[in-house]
Amino acid sequence: TMQSVTKSIVSAVIGIAIDRGDFPALDTPVLSFFEPGTVANVDDRKRRMTLRHLLTMSTGLDWDEDVPYTDPTNSFAIMAVTPDWVQFTIDRAMAQEPGEVFQYNSGATLILGHVFRLATGIDLEEYAVKNLFEPLGINDYEWKRTPFGHVDTQEGLYIAA
């Protein structure tokens, strides 16, 4: 299991997609990938959150993974028992201005996977296989899915040597 190293693979895949012109500009607002009225706690700060903020974990979302994962106040632990992890994350209230504070946020990477599919029309796993795994000779892998069916971009990748 790659656990959170999965996030680095996701970043590499997004970098490849940017280089190939398949992924939008990093300064694109995240909310442009969600239908109006489907996201909770929208304010001017959330409107300013961009793809770059997701990649750098500086979203400004109210998120706390600094406490143990067994702590019921851990944002990841709360998210993990909901059916739609992307919606749970994007619905969080804002705690800071995007770009100002690094806050480790597994949910941010899940939003990236969702955005990737919407922006490219291709599942991130499929794109990774074609543009990263196959060129590197990686053919023994498994990529878990969230309960809602999204690629588990925050910790779901398993790769064999």
mmCIF file of C-alpha atoms in Angstrom:
data_model
loop_
_atom_site.group_PDB
_atom_site.id
_atom_site.type_symbol
_atom_site.label_atom_id
_atom_site.label_comp_id
_atom_site.label_asym_id
_atom_site.label_seq_id
_atom_site.Cartn_x
_atom_site.Cartn_y
_atom_site.Cartn_z
ATOM 1 C CA THR A 1 0.000 0.000 0.000
ATOM 2 C CA MET A 2 1.268 3.440 -0.911
ATOM 3 C CA GLN A 3 -0.959 5.171 1.681
ATOM 4 C CA SER A 4 -0.427 8.947 1.447
ATOM 5 C CA VAL A 5 2.316 8.570 -1.156
ATOM 6 C CA THR A 6 -0.709 8.120 -3.424
ATOM 7 C CA LYS A 7 -1.090 11.911 -3.223
ATOM 8 C CA SER A 8 2.347 12.346 -4.800
ATOM 9 C CA ILE A 9 1.419 9.997 -7.645
ATOM 10 C CA VAL A 10 -1.737 12.065 -8.201
ATOM 11 C CA SER A 11 0.378 15.234 -8.347
ATOM 12 C CA ALA A 12 2.697 13.590 -10.884
ATOM 13 C CA VAL A 13 -0.271 12.537 -13.035
ATOM 14 C CA ILE A 14 -1.678 16.062 -12.903
ATOM 15 C CA GLY A 15 1.751 17.423 -13.863
ATOM 16 C CA ILE A 16 1.802 15.111 -16.881
ATOM 17 C CA ALA A 17 -1.724 16.218 -17.823
ATOM 18 C CA ILE A 18 -0.741 19.889 -17.513
ATOM 19 C CA ASP A 19 2.327 19.307 -19.687
ATOM 20 C CA ARG A 20 0.165 17.605 -22.316
ATOM 21 C CA GLY A 21 -2.429 20.392 -22.217
ATOM 22 C CA ASP A 22 -5.080 18.037 -20.841
ATOM 23 C CA PHE A 23 -5.668 19.767 -17.487
ATOM 24 C CA PRO A 24 -6.901 23.302 -16.835
ATOM 25 C CA ALA A 25 -4.749 26.160 -15.562
ATOM 26 C CA LEU A 26 -3.895 25.882 -11.878
ATOM 27 C CA ASP A 27 -5.499 29.241 -11.170
ATOM 28 C CA THR A 28 -8.916 27.919 -12.219
ATOM 29 C CA PRO A 29 -11.464 28.260 -9.381
ATOM 30 C CA VAL A 30 -12.408 24.934 -7.818
ATOM 31 C CA LEU A 31 -16.088 25.889 -7.653
ATOM 32 C CA SER A 32 -16.217 26.061 -11.453
ATOM 33 C CA PHE A 33 -16.279 22.235 -11.356
ATOM 34 C CA PHE A 34 -19.398 22.084 -9.175
ATOM 35 C CA GLU A 35 -22.944 22.974 -10.143
ATOM 36 C CA PRO A 36 -24.171 26.211 -8.531
ATOM 37 C CA GLY A 37 -26.160 25.533 -5.389
ATOM 38 C CA THR A 38 -24.588 22.098 -4.774
ATOM 39 C CA VAL A 39 -21.820 23.262 -2.423
ATOM 40 C CA ALA A 40 -22.375 24.349 1.182
ATOM 41 C CA ASN A 41 -20.690 27.232 2.993
ATOM 42 C CA VAL A 42 -19.857 29.206 -0.150
ATOM 43 C CA ASP A 43 -18.305 32.576 0.570
ATOM 44 C CA ASP A 44 -15.810 34.846 -1.204
ATOM 45 C CA ARG A 45 -12.871 32.850 0.166
ATOM 46 C CA LYS A 46 -14.235 29.576 -1.186
ATOM 47 C CA ARG A 47 -14.870 31.284 -4.520
ATOM 48 C CA ARG A 48 -11.141 32.215 -4.593
ATOM 49 C CA MET A 49 -9.951 28.644 -3.918
ATOM 50 C CA THR A 50 -8.127 27.328 -7.004
ATOM 51 C CA LEU A 51 -6.705 24.061 -8.272
ATOM 52 C CA ARG A 52 -3.277 25.295 -7.126
ATOM 53 C CA HIS A 53 -4.607 25.532 -3.569
ATOM 54 C CA LEU A 54 -5.766 21.908 -3.749
ATOM 55 C CA LEU A 55 -2.340 20.775 -4.981
ATOM 56 C CA THR A 56 -0.497 22.720 -2.282
ATOM 57 C CA MET A 57 -2.951 21.863 0.512
ATOM 58 C CA SER A 58 -3.543 25.531 1.162
ATOM 59 C CA THR A 59 -7.298 25.492 0.484
ATOM 60 C CA GLY A 60 -8.318 27.460 3.558
ATOM 61 C CA LEU A 61 -10.979 24.836 4.322
ATOM 62 C CA ASP A 62 -11.731 24.043 7.952
ATOM 63 C CA TRP A 63 -9.858 20.736 8.172
ATOM 64 C CA ASP A 64 -7.908 19.034 10.952
ATOM 65 C CA GLU A 65 -5.856 15.899 10.350
ATOM 66 C CA ASP A 66 -3.318 16.940 12.978
ATOM 67 C CA VAL A 67 -5.055 14.969 15.723
ATOM 68 C CA PRO A 68 -4.811 11.141 15.749
ATOM 69 C CA TYR A 69 -6.944 9.372 13.153
ATOM 70 C CA THR A 70 -8.680 7.593 16.044
ATOM 71 C CA ASP A 71 -9.833 10.978 17.389
ATOM 72 C CA PRO A 72 -13.490 11.532 16.428
ATOM 73 C CA THR A 73 -12.719 15.205 15.674
ATOM 74 C CA ASN A 74 -10.216 14.279 12.936
ATOM 75 C CA SER A 75 -11.658 15.588 9.646
ATOM 76 C CA PHE A 76 -10.478 12.505 7.748
ATOM 77 C CA ALA A 77 -12.132 10.192 10.281
ATOM 78 C CA ILE A 78 -15.414 12.068 9.930
ATOM 79 C CA MET A 79 -15.140 12.044 6.120
ATOM 80 C CA ALA A 80 -14.376 8.309 6.027
ATOM 81 C CA VAL A 81 -17.814 7.417 7.391
ATOM 82 C CA THR A 82 -19.693 9.527 4.837
ATOM 83 C CA PRO A 83 -20.678 8.133 1.434
ATOM 84 C CA ASP A 84 -19.411 11.040 -0.718
ATOM 85 C CA TRP A 85 -15.927 12.104 0.396
ATOM 86 C CA VAL A 86 -15.601 14.791 -2.288
ATOM 87 C CA GLN A 87 -18.865 16.452 -1.305
ATOM 88 C CA PHE A 88 -17.984 16.247 2.394
ATOM 89 C CA THR A 89 -14.702 18.052 1.720
ATOM 90 C CA ILE A 90 -15.959 20.772 -0.615
ATOM 91 C CA ASP A 91 -18.849 21.485 1.767
ATOM 92 C CA ARG A 92 -16.503 22.339 4.657
ATOM 93 C CA ALA A 93 -16.595 25.919 5.882
ATOM 94 C CA MET A 94 -13.588 28.123 5.239
ATOM 95 C CA ALA A 95 -11.155 28.756 8.096
ATOM 96 C CA GLN A 96 -8.556 30.889 6.272
ATOM 97 C CA GLU A 97 -7.927 32.673 3.019
ATOM 98 C CA PRO A 98 -6.830 30.153 0.349
ATOM 99 C CA GLY A 99 -3.084 30.138 -0.201
ATOM 100 C CA GLU A 100 -2.136 31.514 3.202
ATOM 101 C CA VAL A 101 -1.788 28.407 5.391
ATOM 102 C CA PHE A 102 -0.635 24.863 4.632
ATOM 103 C CA GLN A 103 -3.046 22.394 6.224
ATOM 104 C CA TYR A 104 -2.584 18.704 5.482
ATOM 105 C CA ASN A 105 -5.875 17.752 3.846
ATOM 106 C CA SER A 106 -6.549 14.324 2.358
ATOM 107 C CA GLY A 107 -9.886 15.594 1.095
ATOM 108 C CA ALA A 108 -8.193 18.197 -1.110
ATOM 109 C CA THR A 109 -6.613 15.405 -3.136
ATOM 110 C CA LEU A 110 -9.985 13.690 -3.458
ATOM 111 C CA ILE A 111 -11.404 16.896 -4.942
ATOM 112 C CA LEU A 112 -8.479 16.890 -7.412
ATOM 113 C CA GLY A 113 -9.444 13.414 -8.590
ATOM 114 C CA HIS A 114 -13.022 14.548 -9.089
ATOM 115 C CA VAL A 115 -11.915 17.666 -10.971
ATOM 116 C CA PHE A 116 -9.557 15.591 -13.113
ATOM 117 C CA ARG A 117 -12.397 13.405 -14.348
ATOM 118 C CA LEU A 118 -14.640 16.381 -15.058
ATOM 119 C CA ALA A 119 -11.912 18.448 -16.749
ATOM 120 C CA THR A 120 -10.419 15.698 -18.902
ATOM 121 C CA GLY A 121 -13.334 13.324 -19.359
ATOM 122 C CA ILE A 122 -10.963 10.531 -18.274
ATOM 123 C CA ASP A 123 -10.766 8.729 -14.961
ATOM 124 C CA LEU A 124 -7.505 9.612 -13.197
ATOM 125 C CA GLU A 125 -6.603 5.929 -12.827
ATOM 126 C CA GLU A 126 -7.049 5.319 -16.552
ATOM 127 C CA TYR A 127 -4.919 8.365 -17.360
ATOM 128 C CA ALA A 128 -2.229 7.266 -14.874
ATOM 129 C CA VAL A 129 -2.045 3.795 -16.418
ATOM 130 C CA LYS A 130 -1.634 5.132 -19.949
ATOM 131 C CA ASN A 131 0.670 8.062 -19.219
ATOM 132 C CA LEU A 132 2.672 7.027 -16.145
ATOM 133 C CA PHE A 133 2.395 3.353 -15.183
ATOM 134 C CA GLU A 134 2.775 1.770 -18.640
ATOM 135 C CA PRO A 135 5.725 3.986 -19.661
ATOM 136 C CA LEU A 136 7.449 3.005 -16.385
ATOM 137 C CA GLY A 137 6.614 -0.684 -16.783
ATOM 138 C CA ILE A 138 4.207 -0.725 -13.826
ATOM 139 C CA ASN A 139 1.540 -3.337 -14.445
ATOM 140 C CA ASP A 140 0.932 -4.786 -10.986
ATOM 141 C CA TYR A 141 -1.227 -2.247 -9.153
ATOM 142 C CA GLU A 142 -4.640 -1.738 -7.628
ATOM 143 C CA TRP A 143 -6.369 1.584 -7.043
ATOM 144 C CA LYS A 144 -9.217 1.530 -4.511
ATOM 145 C CA ARG A 145 -12.399 3.529 -4.925
ATOM 146 C CA THR A 146 -14.288 5.660 -2.417
ATOM 147 C CA PRO A 147 -17.785 4.578 -1.345
ATOM 148 C CA PHE A 148 -19.169 6.952 -3.994
ATOM 149 C CA GLY A 149 -17.019 5.368 -6.732
ATOM 150 C CA HIS A 150 -14.317 8.028 -7.103
ATOM 151 C CA VAL A 151 -10.657 7.031 -7.384
ATOM 152 C CA ASP A 152 -9.253 7.093 -3.840
ATOM 153 C CA THR A 153 -6.606 9.681 -4.660
ATOM 154 C CA GLN A 154 -5.613 10.270 -1.065
ATOM 155 C CA GLU A 155 -4.405 6.802 0.005
ATOM 156 C CA GLY A 156 -5.876 4.131 -2.233
ATOM 157 C CA LEU A 157 -2.997 3.096 -4.496
ATOM 158 C CA TYR A 158 -1.245 -0.264 -4.159
ATOM 159 C CA ILE A 159 1.813 -0.988 -6.333
ATOM 160 C CA ALA A 160 4.131 -4.001 -6.409
ATOM 161 C CA ALA A 161 7.830 -3.708 -7.169
#
